[in-house]
Amino acid sequence: MAGVLVFCMAVLLGFGLTGWRACAFQATALNPSLEGRDIDVTGTVLAMPQIGEDAVRFRLEVDAARLGGQTVTLPPQIMLGWYSGFAGRETKTSSAEISDPSEQMLELQRQPQPLRAGERWQMTVRLKAPHGNSNPHGFDYELWLWEQGIQATGYVRAGPHDAPPLRLSSDWRHPVERARQSVREAIYRQVDNRQLAGVLAALVVGDQNAIERADWDVFRATGVAHLMSISGLHITMFAWVASLLIGKLWRSSVRLTPRLCLGLPASSAGALGGLLLAALYALFSGWGVPAQRTIWMLATVVVLLRQGSRQWPWTHTWLLAMAVVVMLDPWALLQAGFWLSFVAVGVLFATDSGSKGAGHESGEPAFHSRFLPWWLHRTLSSLWRGAREQWVVTLALTPLSLLLFNQVSLVGLLANAVAIPWVTLVVTPLALAGVIYAPIWEVAAWAVGLLALFLQGLAGWPMASVSVAAAPLWCALAGVLGGALIALRLPWHWRLLGVPLLLPVLLWQPARVAPGQFELLGADIGQGNAVLVRTASHSLLYDTGPRFSRESDAGHRVLVPLLRALGERIDMLVLSHRDSDHTGGAPAVLAMQPQASLLSSIEDGHELQALRPSTRCIAGQRWTWSGVDFEVLAPAAGDYEVKNKSNAMSCVLRISNGVQTALLAGDIEAPQEARLVAGDPARLKADFLLVPHHGSKTSSSPAFLDAVQPRLALAQAGYRNRFGHPVAMVAARYDERGIRLVRSAACGAATWQSWEPALLTCQRQAQKRYWQPQEGI
C-alpha cells in the first residue's frame, strides 16, 4: 500500500512540476505583434549550425533586441535560417503575387557567412511563432521545438537594403559544440564521399541531419536506423572499453603512487572513469534519449549500486533510469525514441537473455565443450545469445514499431545480425579513432560503404518492409503484450497466448466511407495543394504539395506517412499543373503507390513522365467510383495547342454523388474562372470549394463565387507565407457571401464529408495541445 501511495504522489508531483515548467516557458513566448517585423538582434550562436543546400540554420541565444530603435523582449532562444536566396524555395516569382514589395529583393540575399558555436553576432531578423504541419499521425514539429526550448523561428534579413550581419566576438562558452563542429568539418575534409561522411558525422558527433534522405530510406527499410545515431549500445561499449583501460592504468600506477589503489580500488576507478568518459561521449554526441537512458542506467548500476555494494532488481534500475529521464524532460514521453529505447532494454532484462549460467534451460543449445575447443564453444555460445537477444527485441518491438511508424522491416533480423556487430565493433571504433588520427576516417568510410552495399541489396528485396494502417491504442497495447508473452521465458502454452494478441495490430483496417458517399482530406502541407478523396472502394490524390529542398518535399514529409497511416491505396494521382507547389511530392507518392495512374496537364517532356506516363486531363472526362461521379471541367483540349501560363492549365475536378458536390480548382485565375462561368454555371455549384490559387488576388472572382456558392472553402496556404495568401481582398469576398473560409495554416489537416456537408473538421481543433499556438481559423 505504501508503494502505491508513493507512486501516486510521484505522479502528482511530476504533473505539477511539468505544468509549472510549461507555464513558465509559455510566459516567454514571442509577442504576436513582433511577427513579421524586422528586428535588430544581438545574440550568441548556441550550437553547431546545420548546413543545407540553400541555407545555414542555427540556434541563437538572444542578448538584446531592438525594433525601430526601441528595446523589445524576445524569447531566450530562437531558431534562424540564413538563406543564400529564396528563388529556389518559392514556386511563384511574379511580383504581382508578393504582398510585401521588399520581399521581391530576397533572391539577392548576401551569401551566409561561416558561423561557429560561441560566436556573438548582430543581425536583422524576421520572426514568427513556432509553426509546423498538423496532420493525422504526423510529426509534431511544434512539440520538437518546445522540447528544444525554442519559441520563435525566422530568417536573417541580408538583402541589399538590410544592414549586413556583423560578427562581434567569439568566446569559448560553448566548448562542446565548438568541438563537435570542428570534428564534423574535419570528417568532411578527410572523406570525399559526402554520403559516407554524413554517416560518420552522425556516429561521431550525433549529427543525424548529415545523413542523406536516400540513406535514411534504406536504413528504415532494413530496420537498422537505430544504429545510425549514437545508440545505447555504442555508449555501453565505449564505457566498457574505457573502464578496462582506466582500470589497467590504475593498477599500473601502484609502483608510482601506491596510495591510489589503497584509496580507490582499480575496479572502482575503472567503473567511475568509464562512466565519466561515456557521459562526455554522450554529451559530445548531442545527448539524445538513448544516450541519456544508457548514462542514467550506468550511473545507477555503477554509482548507486556497485559502489554501495547493493544489488537492485532490474525493474528498480530500469524504472529509476526512466524516472530520471522523464524528470529532466517530461515531454520525452511523447517521443518514439523514448519508448523504443526503454521497452527494448526492459524486454532484455525481463527475458534475462544475457544472464550467465542460463545454459540449456534458457533455450540455448548445448554446445558441449568436450566435443569442441573452448574458444569455439565460447564463440558459438556468444553468437547464440546475441541472435536470441536480437530475436527477442525484434519480436517485442514489432507491434510498438507498427504503432509508432506504421511500418516494420521483414529483413530487419538479418540486417541487424550483420549491422550490429559491424557498426558496433568496426565502424564506430574506427570513426572515433579518426578524431585522434584523421586518415582512419577513410577506413571507417570504406567500412560504411561495405555495409551500405549489403543493406541496399536487402532493401531491394520484394516485401523488404511492410506497412499497415495506424491501429487504435488498444490494438497496439495488445500487440506489445503479445510480443512480450512470446519473448518471455514461459511455458509454450503461455507463449502461444501472445499470438492472438498480435493479430489486431497486424490486421487492422480503417473503416471506409459508405457507398454513394465521399470524403475529402486536405493535408496540411504548407504553401501548396494536396487533397485526398476517398470513396467506398477507391482513392484519389489531387496534387502533392511543394518541394522544400533537394532533400525534402511534402511527399516524403507528409503524404507518404499519412497514406501509410490511413492504409490508403491510391488509384489515381491528379496533378493539376506543373508548378512545384503542386507536384513537389509526386516522386515520393508515385514510388510508394506503383499502381496509381497519373492524370495531369504536365507537358510531355516533364521529368515526372519518366516516373509514370501521364494521361492529359481534358474537359469532359468522366468516371464513376462507388456511386460517386468525377468530372474534369478544365482545361479544354485546345488549350494544349497554344502557349498558356501554367496556372491556366490547371485541371479542375468536380466530384459529386448527386446530392453534395466538391470542386477542386487548382490554380485557375480570373480568365479561366470566367470561361467556366460562361460555359455551364449550373455545374459549378458546390458545397465545398478548394480555393483557387490559394486565395490569390488573381483568382476567386465575384462571378465565380456567385456561380459556385459553396458553404465551405479551404485555402491551402503556408503560415505567414510571403504572398499573403489568402489576401484580405479575396477573403472579404468570401465573407460578403457568407462563405466560411478556412485557412489550412490555422486549421491543419481539414476533413470534409459528403454526409455532413456543413461540417469541416480541423486537425488542430480535434487534437489541441498547449504547446501549439491557437489561431483563428
PDB file of N, CA and C in Angstrom, residues 448-519:
ATOM      1  N   VAL A 448      31.763   1.674 -43.858  1.00  0.00           N
ATOM      2  CA  VAL A 448      30.371   2.103 -44.022  1.00  0.00           C
ATOM      3  C   VAL A 448      29.887   1.779 -45.430  1.00  0.00           C
ATOM      4  N   GLY A 449      30.742   1.973 -46.427  1.00  0.00           N
ATOM      5  CA  GLY A 449      30.362   1.680 -47.806  1.00  0.00           C
ATOM      6  C   GLY A 449      30.028   0.212 -48.011  1.00  0.00           C
ATOM      7  N   LEU A 450      30.816  -0.694 -47.401  1.00  0.00           N
ATOM      8  CA  LEU A 450      30.512  -2.118 -47.499  1.00  0.00           C
ATOM      9  C   LEU A 450      29.154  -2.441 -46.888  1.00  0.00           C
ATOM     10  N   LEU A 451      28.897  -1.869 -45.714  1.00  0.00           N
ATOM     11  CA  LEU A 451      27.608  -2.102 -45.068  1.00  0.00           C
ATOM     12  C   LEU A 451      26.468  -1.535 -45.919  1.00  0.00           C
ATOM     13  N   ALA A 452      26.681  -0.370 -46.516  1.00  0.00           N
ATOM     14  CA  ALA A 452      25.637   0.241 -47.342  1.00  0.00           C
ATOM     15  C   ALA A 452      25.281  -0.644 -48.533  1.00  0.00           C
ATOM     16  N   LEU A 453      26.277  -1.247 -49.157  1.00  0.00           N
ATOM     17  CA  LEU A 453      26.001  -2.148 -50.277  1.00  0.00           C
ATOM     18  C   LEU A 453      25.150  -3.335 -49.835  1.00  0.00           C
ATOM     19  N   PHE A 454      25.472  -3.895 -48.674  1.00  0.00           N
ATOM     20  CA  PHE A 454      24.705  -5.025 -48.150  1.00  0.00           C
ATOM     21  C   PHE A 454      23.264  -4.611 -47.854  1.00  0.00           C
ATOM     22  N   LEU A 455      23.105  -3.467 -47.202  1.00  0.00           N
ATOM     23  CA  LEU A 455      21.762  -3.012 -46.836  1.00  0.00           C
ATOM     24  C   LEU A 455      20.938  -2.635 -48.053  1.00  0.00           C
ATOM     25  N   GLN A 456      21.566  -2.033 -49.053  1.00  0.00           N
ATOM     26  CA  GLN A 456      20.843  -1.692 -50.271  1.00  0.00           C
ATOM     27  C   GLN A 456      20.337  -2.946 -50.974  1.00  0.00           C
ATOM     28  N   GLY A 457      21.135  -4.004 -50.934  1.00  0.00           N
ATOM     29  CA  GLY A 457      20.692  -5.263 -51.511  1.00  0.00           C
ATOM     30  C   GLY A 457      19.476  -5.810 -50.790  1.00  0.00           C
ATOM     31  N   LEU A 458      19.496  -5.741 -49.447  1.00  0.00           N
ATOM     32  CA  LEU A 458      18.347  -6.234 -48.677  1.00  0.00           C
ATOM     33  C   LEU A 458      17.120  -5.354 -48.912  1.00  0.00           C
ATOM     34  N   ALA A 459      17.330  -4.036 -48.972  1.00  0.00           N
ATOM     35  CA  ALA A 459      16.198  -3.130 -49.173  1.00  0.00           C
ATOM     36  C   ALA A 459      15.537  -3.343 -50.529  1.00  0.00           C
ATOM     37  N   GLY A 460      16.298  -3.860 -51.497  1.00  0.00           N
ATOM     38  CA  GLY A 460      15.745  -4.107 -52.821  1.00  0.00           C
ATOM     39  C   GLY A 460      14.930  -5.377 -52.922  1.00  0.00           C
ATOM     40  N   TRP A 461      14.930  -6.199 -51.868  1.00  0.00           N
ATOM     41  CA  TRP A 461      14.131  -7.427 -51.903  1.00  0.00           C
ATOM     42  C   TRP A 461      12.637  -7.086 -51.932  1.00  0.00           C
ATOM     43  N   PRO A 462      11.833  -7.906 -52.624  1.00  0.00           N
ATOM     44  CA  PRO A 462      10.379  -7.728 -52.543  1.00  0.00           C
ATOM     45  C   PRO A 462       9.910  -7.929 -51.102  1.00  0.00           C
ATOM     46  N   MET A 463       9.031  -7.086 -50.658  1.00  0.00           N
ATOM     47  CA  MET A 463       8.487  -7.167 -49.292  1.00  0.00           C
ATOM     48  C   MET A 463       9.576  -7.031 -48.235  1.00  0.00           C
ATOM     49  N   ALA A 464      10.598  -6.206 -48.516  1.00  0.00           N
ATOM     50  CA  ALA A 464      11.630  -5.967 -47.506  1.00  0.00           C
ATOM     51  C   ALA A 464      11.022  -5.328 -46.265  1.00  0.00           C
ATOM     52  N   SER A 465      10.012  -4.511 -46.457  1.00  0.00           N
ATOM     53  CA  SER A 465       9.288  -3.925 -45.329  1.00  0.00           C
ATOM     54  C   SER A 465       7.808  -3.904 -45.675  1.00  0.00           C
ATOM     55  N   VAL A 466       6.998  -3.937 -44.638  1.00  0.00           N
ATOM     56  CA  VAL A 466       5.548  -3.908 -44.832  1.00  0.00           C
ATOM     57  C   VAL A 466       4.978  -2.736 -44.045  1.00  0.00           C
ATOM     58  N   SER A 467       3.901  -2.193 -44.568  1.00  0.00           N
ATOM     59  CA  SER A 467       3.217  -1.091 -43.908  1.00  0.00           C
ATOM     60  C   SER A 467       1.805  -1.522 -43.553  1.00  0.00           C
ATOM     61  N   VAL A 468       1.320  -1.026 -42.447  1.00  0.00           N
ATOM     62  CA  VAL A 468      -0.049  -1.305 -42.024  1.00  0.00           C
ATOM     63  C   VAL A 468      -0.691   0.013 -41.619  1.00  0.00           C
ATOM     64  N   ALA A 469      -2.008   0.037 -41.629  1.00  0.00           N
ATOM     65  CA  ALA A 469      -2.722   1.235 -41.201  1.00  0.00           C
ATOM     66  C   ALA A 469      -2.542   1.443 -39.703  1.00  0.00           C
ATOM     67  N   ALA A 470      -2.624   2.706 -39.291  1.00  0.00           N
ATOM     68  CA  ALA A 470      -2.486   3.034 -37.871  1.00  0.00           C
ATOM     69  C   ALA A 470      -3.651   2.425 -37.096  1.00  0.00           C
ATOM     70  N   ALA A 471      -3.312   1.618 -36.103  1.00  0.00           N
ATOM     71  CA  ALA A 471      -4.324   0.949 -35.295  1.00  0.00           C
ATOM     72  C   ALA A 471      -4.626   1.773 -34.050  1.00  0.00           C
ATOM     73  N   PRO A 472      -5.793   1.575 -33.443  1.00  0.00           N
ATOM     74  CA  PRO A 472      -6.083   2.255 -32.178  1.00  0.00           C
ATOM     75  C   PRO A 472      -5.092   1.849 -31.097  1.00  0.00           C
ATOM     76  N   LEU A 473      -5.056   2.630 -30.044  1.00  0.00           N
ATOM     77  CA  LEU A 473      -4.093   2.385 -28.973  1.00  0.00           C
ATOM     78  C   LEU A 473      -4.277   1.013 -28.348  1.00  0.00           C
ATOM     79  N   TRP A 474      -5.525   0.563 -28.194  1.00  0.00           N
ATOM     80  CA  TRP A 474      -5.741  -0.730 -27.548  1.00  0.00           C
ATOM     81  C   TRP A 474      -5.145  -1.863 -28.373  1.00  0.00           C
ATOM     82  N   CYS A 475      -5.179  -1.737 -29.701  1.00  0.00           N
ATOM     83  CA  CYS A 475      -4.575  -2.763 -30.560  1.00  0.00           C
ATOM     84  C   CYS A 475      -3.063  -2.810 -30.345  1.00  0.00           C
ATOM     85  N   ALA A 476      -2.456  -1.644 -30.275  1.00  0.00           N
ATOM     86  CA  ALA A 476      -1.009  -1.595 -30.106  1.00  0.00           C
ATOM     87  C   ALA A 476      -0.593  -2.150 -28.753  1.00  0.00           C
ATOM     88  N   LEU A 477      -1.341  -1.794 -27.705  1.00  0.00           N
ATOM     89  CA  LEU A 477      -1.005  -2.309 -26.377  1.00  0.00           C
ATOM     90  C   LEU A 477      -1.153  -3.824 -26.330  1.00  0.00           C
ATOM     91  N   ALA A 478      -2.207  -4.324 -26.957  1.00  0.00           N
ATOM     92  CA  ALA A 478      -2.372  -5.773 -27.016  1.00  0.00           C
ATOM     93  C   ALA A 478      -1.232  -6.419 -27.783  1.00  0.00           C
ATOM     94  N   GLY A 479      -0.793  -5.783 -28.871  1.00  0.00           N
ATOM     95  CA  GLY A 479       0.311  -6.331 -29.646  1.00  0.00           C
ATOM     96  C   GLY A 479       1.610  -6.352 -28.883  1.00  0.00           C
ATOM     97  N   VAL A 480       1.916  -5.271 -28.145  1.00  0.00           N
ATOM     98  CA  VAL A 480       3.136  -5.243 -27.340  1.00  0.00           C
ATOM     99  C   VAL A 480       3.086  -6.325 -26.271  1.00  0.00           C
ATOM    100  N   LEU A 481       1.932  -6.495 -25.629  1.00  0.00           N
ATOM    101  CA  LEU A 481       1.782  -7.547 -24.625  1.00  0.00           C
ATOM    102  C   LEU A 481       1.963  -8.926 -25.256  1.00  0.00           C
ATOM    103  N   GLY A 482       1.388  -9.098 -26.471  1.00  0.00           N
ATOM    104  CA  GLY A 482       1.553 -10.386 -27.151  1.00  0.00           C
ATOM    105  C   GLY A 482       2.999 -10.665 -27.494  1.00  0.00           C
ATOM    106  N   GLY A 483       3.713  -9.666 -28.003  1.00  0.00           N
ATOM    107  CA  GLY A 483       5.127  -9.851 -28.306  1.00  0.00           C
ATOM    108  C   GLY A 483       5.933 -10.180 -27.071  1.00  0.00           C
ATOM    109  N   ALA A 484       5.604  -9.500 -25.938  1.00  0.00           N
ATOM    110  CA  ALA A 484       6.324  -9.784 -24.694  1.00  0.00           C
ATOM    111  C   ALA A 484       6.044 -11.201 -24.205  1.00  0.00           C
ATOM    112  N   LEU A 485       4.799 -11.644 -24.317  1.00  0.00           N
ATOM    113  CA  LEU A 485       4.472 -13.012 -23.885  1.00  0.00           C
ATOM    114  C   LEU A 485       5.269 -14.051 -24.676  1.00  0.00           C
ATOM    115  N   ILE A 486       5.352 -13.855 -25.977  1.00  0.00           N
ATOM    116  CA  ILE A 486       6.092 -14.804 -26.810  1.00  0.00           C
ATOM    117  C   ILE A 486       7.582 -14.761 -26.480  1.00  0.00           C
ATOM    118  N   ALA A 487       8.088 -13.576 -26.139  1.00  0.00           N
ATOM    119  CA  ALA A 487       9.521 -13.438 -25.889  1.00  0.00           C
ATOM    120  C   ALA A 487       9.926 -13.925 -24.502  1.00  0.00           C
ATOM    121  N   LEU A 488       9.032 -13.850 -23.510  1.00  0.00           N
ATOM    122  CA  LEU A 488       9.380 -14.224 -22.141  1.00  0.00           C
ATOM    123  C   LEU A 488       9.662 -15.718 -22.027  1.00  0.00           C
ATOM    124  N   ARG A 489      10.445 -16.042 -21.012  1.00  0.00           N
ATOM    125  CA  ARG A 489      10.762 -17.465 -20.768  1.00  0.00           C
ATOM    126  C   ARG A 489       9.631 -18.103 -19.983  1.00  0.00           C
ATOM    127  N   LEU A 490       8.604 -18.452 -20.709  1.00  0.00           N
ATOM    128  CA  LEU A 490       7.423 -19.060 -20.145  1.00  0.00           C
ATOM    129  C   LEU A 490       7.180 -20.388 -20.858  1.00  0.00           C
ATOM    130  N   PRO A 491       6.387 -21.254 -20.268  1.00  0.00           N
ATOM    131  CA  PRO A 491       6.000 -22.480 -20.995  1.00  0.00           C
ATOM    132  C   PRO A 491       5.317 -22.113 -22.307  1.00  0.00           C
ATOM    133  N   TRP A 492       5.458 -22.999 -23.282  1.00  0.00           N
ATOM    134  CA  TRP A 492       4.979 -22.671 -24.624  1.00  0.00           C
ATOM    135  C   TRP A 492       3.473 -22.457 -24.677  1.00  0.00           C
ATOM    136  N   HIS A 493       2.698 -23.127 -23.818  1.00  0.00           N
ATOM    137  CA  HIS A 493       1.251 -22.905 -23.881  1.00  0.00           C
ATOM    138  C   HIS A 493       0.890 -21.498 -23.423  1.00  0.00           C
ATOM    139  N   TRP A 494       1.756 -20.870 -22.603  1.00  0.00           N
ATOM    140  CA  TRP A 494       1.547 -19.469 -22.245  1.00  0.00           C
ATOM    141  C   TRP A 494       2.014 -18.548 -23.367  1.00  0.00           C
ATOM    142  N   ARG A 495       3.121 -18.908 -23.985  1.00  0.00           N
ATOM    143  CA  ARG A 495       3.633 -18.074 -25.072  1.00  0.00           C
ATOM    144  C   ARG A 495       2.656 -17.998 -26.242  1.00  0.00           C
ATOM    145  N   LEU A 496       1.994 -19.104 -26.527  1.00  0.00           N
ATOM    146  CA  LEU A 496       1.064 -19.137 -27.653  1.00  0.00           C
ATOM    147  C   LEU A 496      -0.110 -18.184 -27.456  1.00  0.00           C
ATOM    148  N   LEU A 497      -0.390 -17.821 -26.188  1.00  0.00           N
ATOM    149  CA  LEU A 497      -1.462 -16.863 -25.946  1.00  0.00           C
ATOM    150  C   LEU A 497      -1.127 -15.485 -26.519  1.00  0.00           C
ATOM    151  N   GLY A 498       0.167 -15.249 -26.771  1.00  0.00           N
ATOM    152  CA  GLY A 498       0.549 -13.967 -27.348  1.00  0.00           C
ATOM    153  C   GLY A 498       0.200 -13.833 -28.809  1.00  0.00           C
ATOM    154  N   VAL A 499       0.010 -14.946 -29.521  1.00  0.00           N
ATOM    155  CA  VAL A 499      -0.256 -14.886 -30.957  1.00  0.00           C
ATOM    156  C   VAL A 499      -1.557 -14.157 -31.267  1.00  0.00           C
ATOM    157  N   PRO A 500      -2.691 -14.509 -30.644  1.00  0.00           N
ATOM    158  CA  PRO A 500      -3.916 -13.762 -30.968  1.00  0.00           C
ATOM    159  C   PRO A 500      -3.847 -12.291 -30.562  1.00  0.00           C
ATOM    160  N   LEU A 501      -2.994 -11.959 -29.578  1.00  0.00           N
ATOM    161  CA  LEU A 501      -2.858 -10.557 -29.187  1.00  0.00           C
ATOM    162  C   LEU A 501      -2.140  -9.741 -30.256  1.00  0.00           C
ATOM    163  N   LEU A 502      -1.345 -10.417 -31.096  1.00  0.00           N
ATOM    164  CA  LEU A 502      -0.651  -9.719 -32.169  1.00  0.00           C
ATOM    165  C   LEU A 502      -1.549  -9.415 -33.364  1.00  0.00           C
ATOM    166  N   LEU A 503      -2.615 -10.203 -33.520  1.00  0.00           N
ATOM    167  CA  LEU A 503      -3.423 -10.114 -34.730  1.00  0.00           C
ATOM    168  C   LEU A 503      -4.112  -8.766 -34.934  1.00  0.00           C
ATOM    169  N   PRO A 504      -4.687  -8.138 -33.884  1.00  0.00           N
ATOM    170  CA  PRO A 504      -5.379  -6.858 -34.145  1.00  0.00           C
ATOM    171  C   PRO A 504      -4.489  -5.794 -34.767  1.00  0.00           C
ATOM    172  N   VAL A 505      -3.267  -5.647 -34.264  1.00  0.00           N
ATOM    173  CA  VAL A 505      -2.405  -4.599 -34.792  1.00  0.00           C
ATOM    174  C   VAL A 505      -1.914  -4.943 -36.197  1.00  0.00           C
ATOM    175  N   LEU A 506      -1.811  -6.229 -36.512  1.00  0.00           N
ATOM    176  CA  LEU A 506      -1.335  -6.644 -37.830  1.00  0.00           C
ATOM    177  C   LEU A 506      -2.429  -6.584 -38.889  1.00  0.00           C
ATOM    178  N   LEU A 507      -3.663  -6.804 -38.480  1.00  0.00           N
ATOM    179  CA  LEU A 507      -4.751  -6.936 -39.446  1.00  0.00           C
ATOM    180  C   LEU A 507      -5.718  -5.762 -39.447  1.00  0.00           C
ATOM    181  N   TRP A 508      -5.450  -4.750 -38.650  1.00  0.00           N
ATOM    182  CA  TRP A 508      -6.386  -3.624 -38.533  1.00  0.00           C
ATOM    183  C   TRP A 508      -6.572  -2.899 -39.860  1.00  0.00           C
ATOM    184  N   GLN A 509      -7.822  -2.601 -40.188  1.00  0.00           N
ATOM    185  CA  GLN A 509      -8.150  -1.827 -41.379  1.00  0.00           C
ATOM    186  C   GLN A 509      -9.140  -0.728 -41.004  1.00  0.00           C
ATOM    187  N   PRO A 510      -8.827   0.521 -41.336  1.00  0.00           N
ATOM    188  CA  PRO A 510      -9.772   1.600 -41.016  1.00  0.00           C
ATOM    189  C   PRO A 510     -11.071   1.433 -41.795  1.00  0.00           C
ATOM    190  N   ALA A 511     -12.136   1.958 -41.233  1.00  0.00           N
ATOM    191  CA  ALA A 511     -13.445   1.877 -41.887  1.00  0.00           C
ATOM    192  C   ALA A 511     -13.468   2.785 -43.120  1.00  0.00           C
ATOM    193  N   ARG A 512     -14.075   2.311 -44.202  1.00  0.00           N
ATOM    194  CA  ARG A 512     -14.247   3.103 -45.413  1.00  0.00           C
ATOM    195  C   ARG A 512     -15.583   3.845 -45.354  1.00  0.00           C
ATOM    196  N   VAL A 513     -15.716   4.831 -46.229  1.00  0.00           N
ATOM    197  CA  VAL A 513     -16.984   5.556 -46.299  1.00  0.00           C
ATOM    198  C   VAL A 513     -18.034   4.661 -46.942  1.00  0.00           C
ATOM    199  N   ALA A 514     -19.286   4.997 -46.739  1.00  0.00           N
ATOM    200  CA  ALA A 514     -20.385   4.193 -47.280  1.00  0.00           C
ATOM    201  C   ALA A 514     -20.491   4.386 -48.790  1.00  0.00           C
ATOM    202  N   PRO A 515     -21.010   3.387 -49.514  1.00  0.00           N
ATOM    203  CA  PRO A 515     -21.220   3.547 -50.966  1.00  0.00           C
ATOM    204  C   PRO A 515     -22.121   4.753 -51.243  1.00  0.00           C
ATOM    205  N   GLY A 516     -21.749   5.505 -52.287  1.00  0.00           N
ATOM    206  CA  GLY A 516     -22.516   6.701 -52.638  1.00  0.00           C
ATOM    207  C   GLY A 516     -22.087   7.943 -51.877  1.00  0.00           C
ATOM    208  N   GLN A 517     -21.124   7.819 -50.981  1.00  0.00           N
ATOM    209  CA  GLN A 517     -20.615   8.970 -50.233  1.00  0.00           C
ATOM    210  C   GLN A 517     -19.119   9.136 -50.536  1.00  0.00           C
ATOM    211  N   PHE A 518     -18.600  10.297 -50.186  1.00  0.00           N
ATOM    212  CA  PHE A 518     -17.160  10.518 -50.374  1.00  0.00           C
ATOM    213  C   PHE A 518     -16.639  11.473 -49.311  1.00  0.00           C
ATOM    214  N   GLU A 519     -15.343  11.467 -49.146  1.00  0.00           N
ATOM    215  CA  GLU A 519     -14.685  12.251 -48.096  1.00  0.00           C
ATOM    216  C   GLU A 519     -13.457  12.929 -48.668  1.00  0.00           C
TER     217      GLU A 519
END
